[in-house]
PDB file of C-alpha atoms in Angstrom:
ATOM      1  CA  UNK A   1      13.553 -19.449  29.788  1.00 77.00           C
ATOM      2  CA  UNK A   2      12.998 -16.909  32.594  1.00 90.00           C
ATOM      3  CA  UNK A   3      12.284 -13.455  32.321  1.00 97.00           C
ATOM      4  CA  UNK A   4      12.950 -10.342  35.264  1.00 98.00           C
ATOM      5  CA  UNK A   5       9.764  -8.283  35.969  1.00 98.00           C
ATOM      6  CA  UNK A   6      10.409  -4.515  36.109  1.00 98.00           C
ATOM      7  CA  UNK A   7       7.717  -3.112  37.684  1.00 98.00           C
ATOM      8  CA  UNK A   8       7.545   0.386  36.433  1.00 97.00           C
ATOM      9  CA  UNK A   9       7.048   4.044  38.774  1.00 98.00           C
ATOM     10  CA  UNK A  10       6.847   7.460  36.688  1.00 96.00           C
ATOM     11  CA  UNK A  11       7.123  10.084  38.257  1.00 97.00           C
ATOM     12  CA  UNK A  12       5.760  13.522  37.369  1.00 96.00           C
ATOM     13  CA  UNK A  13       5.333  16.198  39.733  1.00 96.00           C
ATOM     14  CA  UNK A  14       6.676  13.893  42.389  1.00 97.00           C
ATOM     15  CA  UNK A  15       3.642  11.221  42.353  1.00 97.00           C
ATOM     16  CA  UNK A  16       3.634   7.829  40.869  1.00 96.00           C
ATOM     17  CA  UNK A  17       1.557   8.022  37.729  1.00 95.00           C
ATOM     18  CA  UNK A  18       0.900   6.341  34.430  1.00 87.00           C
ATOM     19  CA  UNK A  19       0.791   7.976  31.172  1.00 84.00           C
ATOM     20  CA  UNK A  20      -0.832   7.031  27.769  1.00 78.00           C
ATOM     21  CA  UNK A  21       1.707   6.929  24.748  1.00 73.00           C
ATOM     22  CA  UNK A  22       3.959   9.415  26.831  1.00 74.00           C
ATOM     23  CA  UNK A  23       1.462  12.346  26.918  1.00 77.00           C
ATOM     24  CA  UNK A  24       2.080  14.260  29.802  1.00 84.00           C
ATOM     25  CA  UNK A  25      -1.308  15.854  29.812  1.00 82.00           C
ATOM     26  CA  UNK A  26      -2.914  12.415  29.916  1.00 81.00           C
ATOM     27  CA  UNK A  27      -1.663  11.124  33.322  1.00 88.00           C
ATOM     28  CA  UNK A  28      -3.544   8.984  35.284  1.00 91.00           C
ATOM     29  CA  UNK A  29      -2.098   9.535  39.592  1.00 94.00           C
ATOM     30  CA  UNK A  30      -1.921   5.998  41.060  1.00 93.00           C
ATOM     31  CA  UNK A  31       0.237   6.871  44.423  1.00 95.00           C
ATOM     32  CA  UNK A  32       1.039  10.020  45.880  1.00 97.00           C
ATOM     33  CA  UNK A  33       3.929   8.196  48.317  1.00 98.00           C
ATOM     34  CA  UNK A  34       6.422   6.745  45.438  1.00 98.00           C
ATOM     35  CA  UNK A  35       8.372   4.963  47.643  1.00 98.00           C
ATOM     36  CA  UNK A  36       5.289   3.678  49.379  1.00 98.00           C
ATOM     37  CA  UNK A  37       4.668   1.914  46.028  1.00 98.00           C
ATOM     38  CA  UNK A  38       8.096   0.876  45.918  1.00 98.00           C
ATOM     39  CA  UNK A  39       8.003  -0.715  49.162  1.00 98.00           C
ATOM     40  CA  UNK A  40       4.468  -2.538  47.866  1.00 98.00           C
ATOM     41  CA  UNK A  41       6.422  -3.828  44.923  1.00 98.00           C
ATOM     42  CA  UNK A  42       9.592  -4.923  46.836  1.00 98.00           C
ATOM     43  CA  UNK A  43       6.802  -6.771  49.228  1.00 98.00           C
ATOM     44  CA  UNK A  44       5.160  -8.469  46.609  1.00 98.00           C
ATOM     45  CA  UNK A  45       8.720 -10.482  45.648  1.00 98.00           C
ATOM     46  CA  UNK A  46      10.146  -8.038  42.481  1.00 98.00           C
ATOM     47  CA  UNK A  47      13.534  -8.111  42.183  1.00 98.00           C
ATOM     48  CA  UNK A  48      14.280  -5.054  41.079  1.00 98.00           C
ATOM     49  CA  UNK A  49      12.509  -1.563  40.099  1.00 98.00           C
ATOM     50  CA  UNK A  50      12.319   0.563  36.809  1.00 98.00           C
ATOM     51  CA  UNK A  51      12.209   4.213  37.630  1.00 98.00           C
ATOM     52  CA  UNK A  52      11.523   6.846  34.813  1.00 96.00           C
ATOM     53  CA  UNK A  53      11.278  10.503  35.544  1.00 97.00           C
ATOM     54  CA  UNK A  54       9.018  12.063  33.108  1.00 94.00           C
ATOM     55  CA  UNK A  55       9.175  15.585  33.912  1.00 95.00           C
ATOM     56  CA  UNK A  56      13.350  15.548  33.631  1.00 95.00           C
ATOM     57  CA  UNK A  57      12.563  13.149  30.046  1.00 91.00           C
ATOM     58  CA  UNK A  58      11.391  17.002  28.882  1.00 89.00           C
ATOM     59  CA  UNK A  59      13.535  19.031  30.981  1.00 93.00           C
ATOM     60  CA  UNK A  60      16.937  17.246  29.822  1.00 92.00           C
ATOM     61  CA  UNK A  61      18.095  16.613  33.831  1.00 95.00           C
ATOM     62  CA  UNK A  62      16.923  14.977  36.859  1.00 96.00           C
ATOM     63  CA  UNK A  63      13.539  16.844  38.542  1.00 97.00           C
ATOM     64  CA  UNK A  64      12.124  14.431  40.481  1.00 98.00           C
ATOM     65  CA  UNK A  65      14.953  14.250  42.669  1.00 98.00           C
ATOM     66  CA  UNK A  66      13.606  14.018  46.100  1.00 98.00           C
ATOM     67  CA  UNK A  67      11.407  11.037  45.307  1.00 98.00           C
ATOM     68  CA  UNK A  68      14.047   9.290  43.739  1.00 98.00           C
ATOM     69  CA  UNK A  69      15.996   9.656  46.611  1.00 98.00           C
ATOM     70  CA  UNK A  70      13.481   8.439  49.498  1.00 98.00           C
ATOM     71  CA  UNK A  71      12.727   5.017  46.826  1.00 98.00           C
ATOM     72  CA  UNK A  72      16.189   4.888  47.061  1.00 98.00           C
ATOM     73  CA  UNK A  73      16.321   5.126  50.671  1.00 98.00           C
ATOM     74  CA  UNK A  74      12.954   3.002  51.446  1.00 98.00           C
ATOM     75  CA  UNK A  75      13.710  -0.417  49.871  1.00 98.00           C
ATOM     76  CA  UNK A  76      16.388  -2.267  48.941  1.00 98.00           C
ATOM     77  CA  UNK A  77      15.934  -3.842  45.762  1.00 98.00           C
ATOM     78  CA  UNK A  78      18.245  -2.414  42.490  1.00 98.00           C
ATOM     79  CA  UNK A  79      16.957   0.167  40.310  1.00 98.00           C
ATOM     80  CA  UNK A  80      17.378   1.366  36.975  1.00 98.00           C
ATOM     81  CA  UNK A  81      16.336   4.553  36.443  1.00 98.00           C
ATOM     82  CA  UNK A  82      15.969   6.768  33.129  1.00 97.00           C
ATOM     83  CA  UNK A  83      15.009  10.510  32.102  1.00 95.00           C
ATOM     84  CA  UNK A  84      16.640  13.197  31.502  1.00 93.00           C
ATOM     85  CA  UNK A  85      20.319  11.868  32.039  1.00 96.00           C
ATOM     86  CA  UNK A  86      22.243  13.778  29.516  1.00 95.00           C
ATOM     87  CA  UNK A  87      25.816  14.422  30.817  1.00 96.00           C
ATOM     88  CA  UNK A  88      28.475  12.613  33.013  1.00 97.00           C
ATOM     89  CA  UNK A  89      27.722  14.649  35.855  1.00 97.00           C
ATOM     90  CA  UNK A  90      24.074  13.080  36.101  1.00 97.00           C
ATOM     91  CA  UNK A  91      25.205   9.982  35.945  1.00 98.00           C
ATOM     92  CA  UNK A  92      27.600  10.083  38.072  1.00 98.00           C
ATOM     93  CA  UNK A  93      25.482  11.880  40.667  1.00 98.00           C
ATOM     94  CA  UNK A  94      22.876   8.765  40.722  1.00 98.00           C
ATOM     95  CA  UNK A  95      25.210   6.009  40.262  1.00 98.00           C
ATOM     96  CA  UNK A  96      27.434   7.026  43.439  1.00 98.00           C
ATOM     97  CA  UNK A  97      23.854   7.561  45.130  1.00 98.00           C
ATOM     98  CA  UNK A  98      23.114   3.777  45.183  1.00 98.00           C
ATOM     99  CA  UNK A  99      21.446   3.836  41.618  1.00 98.00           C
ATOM    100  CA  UNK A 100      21.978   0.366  40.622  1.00 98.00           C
ATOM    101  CA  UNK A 101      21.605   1.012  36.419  1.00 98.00           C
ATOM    102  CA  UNK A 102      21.204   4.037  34.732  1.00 98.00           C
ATOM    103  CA  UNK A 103      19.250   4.785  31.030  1.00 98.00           C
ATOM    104  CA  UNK A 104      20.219   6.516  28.542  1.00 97.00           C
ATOM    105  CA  UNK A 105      18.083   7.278  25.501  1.00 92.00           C
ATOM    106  CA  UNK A 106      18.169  10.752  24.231  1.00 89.00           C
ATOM    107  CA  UNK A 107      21.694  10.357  24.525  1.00 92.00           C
ATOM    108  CA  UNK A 108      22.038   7.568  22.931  1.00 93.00           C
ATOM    109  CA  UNK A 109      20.721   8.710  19.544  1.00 91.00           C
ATOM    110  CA  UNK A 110      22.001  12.479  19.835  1.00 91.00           C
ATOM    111  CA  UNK A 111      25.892  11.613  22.408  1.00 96.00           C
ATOM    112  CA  UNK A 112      26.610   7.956  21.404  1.00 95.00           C
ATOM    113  CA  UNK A 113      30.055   8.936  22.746  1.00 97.00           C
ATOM    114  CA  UNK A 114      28.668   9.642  26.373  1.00 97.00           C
ATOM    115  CA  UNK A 115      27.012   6.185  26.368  1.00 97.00           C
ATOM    116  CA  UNK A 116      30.120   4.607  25.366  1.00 97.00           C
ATOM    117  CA  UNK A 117      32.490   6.279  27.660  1.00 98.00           C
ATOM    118  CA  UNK A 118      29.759   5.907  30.120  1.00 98.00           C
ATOM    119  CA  UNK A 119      29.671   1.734  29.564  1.00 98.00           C
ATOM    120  CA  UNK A 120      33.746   1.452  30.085  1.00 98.00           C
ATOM    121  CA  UNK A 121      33.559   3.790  33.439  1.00 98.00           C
ATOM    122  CA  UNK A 122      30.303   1.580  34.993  1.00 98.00           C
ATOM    123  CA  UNK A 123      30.584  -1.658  33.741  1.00 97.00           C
ATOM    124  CA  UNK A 124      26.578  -3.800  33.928  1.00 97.00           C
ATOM    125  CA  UNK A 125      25.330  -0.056  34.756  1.00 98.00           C
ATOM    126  CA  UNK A 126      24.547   1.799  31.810  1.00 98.00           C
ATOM    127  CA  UNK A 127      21.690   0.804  29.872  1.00 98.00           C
ATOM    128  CA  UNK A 128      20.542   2.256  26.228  1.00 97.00           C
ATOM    129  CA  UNK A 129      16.726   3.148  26.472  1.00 95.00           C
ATOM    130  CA  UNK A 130      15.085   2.894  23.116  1.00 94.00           C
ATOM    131  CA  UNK A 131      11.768   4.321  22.384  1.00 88.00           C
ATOM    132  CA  UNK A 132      10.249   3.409  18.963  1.00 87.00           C
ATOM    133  CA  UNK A 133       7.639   4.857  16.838  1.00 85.00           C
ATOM    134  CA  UNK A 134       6.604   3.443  13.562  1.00 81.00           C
ATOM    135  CA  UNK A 135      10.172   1.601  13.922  1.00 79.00           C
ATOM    136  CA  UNK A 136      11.890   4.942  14.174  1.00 84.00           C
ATOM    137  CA  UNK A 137      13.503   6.322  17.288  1.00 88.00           C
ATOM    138  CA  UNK A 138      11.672   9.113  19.790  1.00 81.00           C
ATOM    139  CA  UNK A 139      14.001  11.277  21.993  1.00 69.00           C
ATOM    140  CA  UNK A 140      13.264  14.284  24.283  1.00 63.00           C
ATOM    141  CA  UNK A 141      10.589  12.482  26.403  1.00 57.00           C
ATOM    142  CA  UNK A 142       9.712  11.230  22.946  1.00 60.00           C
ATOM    143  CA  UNK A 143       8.120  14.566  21.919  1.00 61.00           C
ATOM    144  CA  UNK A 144      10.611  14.288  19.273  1.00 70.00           C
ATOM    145  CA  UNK A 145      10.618  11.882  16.043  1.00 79.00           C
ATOM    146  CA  UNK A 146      14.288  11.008  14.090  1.00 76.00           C
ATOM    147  CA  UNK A 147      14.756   9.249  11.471  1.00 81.00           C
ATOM    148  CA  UNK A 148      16.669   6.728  12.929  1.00 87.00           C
ATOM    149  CA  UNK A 149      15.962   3.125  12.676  1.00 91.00           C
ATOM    150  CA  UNK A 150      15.725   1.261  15.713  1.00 93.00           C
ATOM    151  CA  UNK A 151      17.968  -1.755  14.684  1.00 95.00           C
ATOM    152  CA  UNK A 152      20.412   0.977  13.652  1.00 95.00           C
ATOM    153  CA  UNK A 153      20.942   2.819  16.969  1.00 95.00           C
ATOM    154  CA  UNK A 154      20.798  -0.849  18.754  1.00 96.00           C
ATOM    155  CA  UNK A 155      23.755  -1.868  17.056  1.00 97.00           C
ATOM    156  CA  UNK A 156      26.078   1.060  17.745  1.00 96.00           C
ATOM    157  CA  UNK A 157      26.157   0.193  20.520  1.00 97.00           C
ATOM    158  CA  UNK A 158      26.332  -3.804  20.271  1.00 95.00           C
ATOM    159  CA  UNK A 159      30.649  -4.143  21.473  1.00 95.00           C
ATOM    160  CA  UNK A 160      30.427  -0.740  24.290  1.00 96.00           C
ATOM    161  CA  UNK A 161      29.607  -2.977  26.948  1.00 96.00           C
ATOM    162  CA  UNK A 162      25.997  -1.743  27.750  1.00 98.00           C
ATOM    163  CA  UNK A 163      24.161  -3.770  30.522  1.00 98.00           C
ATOM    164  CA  UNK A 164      20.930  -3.934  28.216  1.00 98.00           C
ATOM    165  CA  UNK A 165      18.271  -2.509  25.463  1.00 98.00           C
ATOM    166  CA  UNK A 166      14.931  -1.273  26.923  1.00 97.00           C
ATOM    167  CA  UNK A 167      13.034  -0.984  24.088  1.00 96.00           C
ATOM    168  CA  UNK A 168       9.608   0.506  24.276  1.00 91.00           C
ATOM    169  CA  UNK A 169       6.838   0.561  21.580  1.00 86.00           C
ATOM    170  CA  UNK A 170       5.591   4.361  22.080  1.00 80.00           C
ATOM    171  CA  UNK A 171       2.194   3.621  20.385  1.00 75.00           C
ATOM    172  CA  UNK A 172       1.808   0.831  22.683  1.00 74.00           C
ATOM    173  CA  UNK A 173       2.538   2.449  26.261  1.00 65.00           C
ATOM    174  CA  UNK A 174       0.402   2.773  28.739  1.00 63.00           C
ATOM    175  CA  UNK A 175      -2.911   1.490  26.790  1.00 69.00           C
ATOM    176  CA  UNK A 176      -2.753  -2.266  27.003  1.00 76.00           C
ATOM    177  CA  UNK A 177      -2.929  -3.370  23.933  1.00 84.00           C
ATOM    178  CA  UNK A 178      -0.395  -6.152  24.556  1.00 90.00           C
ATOM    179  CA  UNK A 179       3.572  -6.294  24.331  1.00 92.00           C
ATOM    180  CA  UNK A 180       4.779  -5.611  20.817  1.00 93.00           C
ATOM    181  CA  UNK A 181       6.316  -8.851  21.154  1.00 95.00           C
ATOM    182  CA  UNK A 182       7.268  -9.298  17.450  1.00 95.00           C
ATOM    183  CA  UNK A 183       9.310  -5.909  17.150  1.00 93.00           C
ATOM    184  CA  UNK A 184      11.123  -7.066  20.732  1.00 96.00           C
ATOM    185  CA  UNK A 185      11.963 -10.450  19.299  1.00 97.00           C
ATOM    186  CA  UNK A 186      13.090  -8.701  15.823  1.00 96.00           C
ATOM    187  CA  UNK A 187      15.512  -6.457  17.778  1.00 96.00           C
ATOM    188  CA  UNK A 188      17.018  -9.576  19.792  1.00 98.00           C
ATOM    189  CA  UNK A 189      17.696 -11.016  17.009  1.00 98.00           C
ATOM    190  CA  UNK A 190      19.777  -7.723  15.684  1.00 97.00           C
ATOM    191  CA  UNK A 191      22.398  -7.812  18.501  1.00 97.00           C
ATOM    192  CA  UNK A 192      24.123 -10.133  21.589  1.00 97.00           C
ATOM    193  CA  UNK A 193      23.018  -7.390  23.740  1.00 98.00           C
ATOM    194  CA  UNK A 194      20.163  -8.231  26.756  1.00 98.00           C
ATOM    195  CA  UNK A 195      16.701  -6.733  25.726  1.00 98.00           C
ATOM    196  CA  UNK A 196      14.394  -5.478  27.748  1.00 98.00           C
ATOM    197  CA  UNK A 197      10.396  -5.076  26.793  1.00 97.00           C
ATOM    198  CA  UNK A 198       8.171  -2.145  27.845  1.00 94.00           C
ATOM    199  CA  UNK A 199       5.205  -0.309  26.448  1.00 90.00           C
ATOM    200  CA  UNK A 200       1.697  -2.066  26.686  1.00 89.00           C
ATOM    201  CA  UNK A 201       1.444  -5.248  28.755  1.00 94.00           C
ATOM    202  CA  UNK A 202      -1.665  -5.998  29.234  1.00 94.00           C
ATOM    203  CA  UNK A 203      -2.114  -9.038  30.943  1.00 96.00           C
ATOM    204  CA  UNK A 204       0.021 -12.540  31.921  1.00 96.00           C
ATOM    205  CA  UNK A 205       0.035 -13.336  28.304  1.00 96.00           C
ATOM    206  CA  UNK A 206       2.285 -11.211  27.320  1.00 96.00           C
ATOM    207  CA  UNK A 207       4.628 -12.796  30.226  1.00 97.00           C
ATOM    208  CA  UNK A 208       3.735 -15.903  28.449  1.00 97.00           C
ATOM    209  CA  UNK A 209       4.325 -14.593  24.310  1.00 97.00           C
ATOM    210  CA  UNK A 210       7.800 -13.423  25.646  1.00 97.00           C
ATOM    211  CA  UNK A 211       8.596 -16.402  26.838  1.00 97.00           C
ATOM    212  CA  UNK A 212       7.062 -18.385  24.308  1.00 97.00           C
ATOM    213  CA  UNK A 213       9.783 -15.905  21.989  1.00 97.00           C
ATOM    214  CA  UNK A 214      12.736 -17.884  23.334  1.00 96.00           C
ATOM    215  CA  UNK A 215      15.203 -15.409  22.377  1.00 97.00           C
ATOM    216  CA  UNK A 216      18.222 -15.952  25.156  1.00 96.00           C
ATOM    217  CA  UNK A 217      18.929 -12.106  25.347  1.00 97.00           C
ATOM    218  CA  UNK A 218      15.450 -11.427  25.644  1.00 98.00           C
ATOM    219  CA  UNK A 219      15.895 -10.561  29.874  1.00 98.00           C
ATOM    220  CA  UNK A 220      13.321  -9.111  30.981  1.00 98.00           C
ATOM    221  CA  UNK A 221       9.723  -7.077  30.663  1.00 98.00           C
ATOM    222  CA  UNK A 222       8.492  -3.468  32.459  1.00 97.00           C
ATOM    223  CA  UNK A 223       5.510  -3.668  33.627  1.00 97.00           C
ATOM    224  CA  UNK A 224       3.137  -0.531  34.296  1.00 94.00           C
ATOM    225  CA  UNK A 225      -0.106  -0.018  33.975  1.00 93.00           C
ATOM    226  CA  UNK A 226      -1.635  -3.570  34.566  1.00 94.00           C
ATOM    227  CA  UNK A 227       0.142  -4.351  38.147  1.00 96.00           C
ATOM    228  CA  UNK A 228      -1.538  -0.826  39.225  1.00 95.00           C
ATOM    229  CA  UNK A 229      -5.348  -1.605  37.781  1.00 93.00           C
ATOM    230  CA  UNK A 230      -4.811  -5.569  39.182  1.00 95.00           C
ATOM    231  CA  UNK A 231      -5.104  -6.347  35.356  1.00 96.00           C
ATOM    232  CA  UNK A 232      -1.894  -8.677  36.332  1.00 97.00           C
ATOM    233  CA  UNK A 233      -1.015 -10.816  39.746  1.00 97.00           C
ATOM    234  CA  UNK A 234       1.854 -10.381  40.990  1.00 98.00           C
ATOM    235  CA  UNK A 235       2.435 -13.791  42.492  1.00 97.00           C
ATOM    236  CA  UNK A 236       1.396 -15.519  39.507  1.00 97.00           C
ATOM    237  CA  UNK A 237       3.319 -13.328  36.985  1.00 98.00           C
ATOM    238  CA  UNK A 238       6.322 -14.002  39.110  1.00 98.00           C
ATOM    239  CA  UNK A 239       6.344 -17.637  38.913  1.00 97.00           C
ATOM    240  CA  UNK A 240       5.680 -17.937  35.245  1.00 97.00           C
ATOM    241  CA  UNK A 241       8.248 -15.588  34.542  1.00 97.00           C
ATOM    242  CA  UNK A 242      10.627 -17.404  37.132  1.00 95.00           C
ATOM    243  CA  UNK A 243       9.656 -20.823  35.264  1.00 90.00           C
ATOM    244  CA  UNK A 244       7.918 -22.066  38.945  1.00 66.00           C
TER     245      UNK A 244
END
């Protein structure tokens, strides 16, 4: 089994930074040049990028737009790229500007409909972005808590044709305390559609306990924190997760 690496840039305030549990007022600045940290990740042999911007995760639209733009415009590999996409005309706007997969999460639990009509419009380019505390789904940059089951909102959304499931365990992000590999595994098991893990990997063996999951829809991992503090090597986490 093989797994994708996402190697993760948030932006707030248009600098690459890393928060703990999604507090904004707890952000540690690891690059001011985003798409000079792109460039280091396309460099080091990632296939593709996971872009969130925080600050339009709280504003409800896009804020971070100029740094978006010159990742976009520095490197080459595909990114997906979440926050603050709430309507049609967002993601239209970054899908026609060479946005390879956009993610929807806030959406997802308050406009299902947008995500599915989304999904038939982009096929393989919408993804559903799941944030989970205490099993229940966050929205609104996760400052706010539903009562929604994670497995529930997962499958609404299991025959609309979305490209994959990045689920992240709130209480987990940013403070390496290890993939919540157990909840990921539990939610592959609830529906056909590709998963995607984020939220507190700390080192390669959480590369390793995903693997070691064998789930077949389990695709991939975002990676954040640890590839910035050298925590986890790059070359090495890329050939477990490539099975070389």
């Amino acid at each position: 089994m093989s797994l994708i690496l996402f190697p993760a840039i948030d932006l707030k305030d248009g600098r690459c930074v890393r928060l703990k549990r999604g507090a904004m007022d707890d952000a540690t600045v690891f690059n001011d040049d985003p798409a000079a940290q792109a460039a280091a990740f396309e460099a080091q042999g990632f296939e593709w990028l996971h872009c969130v911007d925080l600050n339009g995760a709280f504003a409800g639209k896009s804020v971070n737009t100029a740094a978006i733009r010159s990742i976009r415009a520095r490197i080459n590999l595909p990114i997906q790229l979440g926050g603050g996409l709430r309507d049609r005309a967002g993601i239209d706007a970054w899908l026609e500007a060479g946005i390879a997969r956009v993610i929807l999460g806030t959406a997802a639990l308050k406009n299902p409909a947008l995500v599915k009509e989304s999904a038939r419009v982009y096929p393989g380019r919408i993804a559903v972005g799941i944030d989970a505390r205490d099993g229940k789904v966050a929205t609104e940059g996760w400052a706010e808590n539903s009562t929604m089951d994670v497995l529930d909102l997962a499958r609404r959304f299991e025959d609309a044709g979305v490209a994959a499931i990045i689920f992240t365990d709130i209480a987990r992000d940013g403070m390496l305390r290890g993939a919540n590999v157990e909840a990921t595994a539990r939610l592959a098991d609830a529906v056909r559609i590709a998963v995607i893990a984020s939220g507190g990997v700390a080192g390669i063996a959480d590369i390793e306990a995903l693997i070691a999951a064998d789930r077949p829809n389990i695709l991939g991992v975002v990676i954040g924190r640890a590839l910035y503090d050298g925590r986890i090597d790059a070359k090495a986490a890329l050939a477990l997760a490539r099975g070389s």
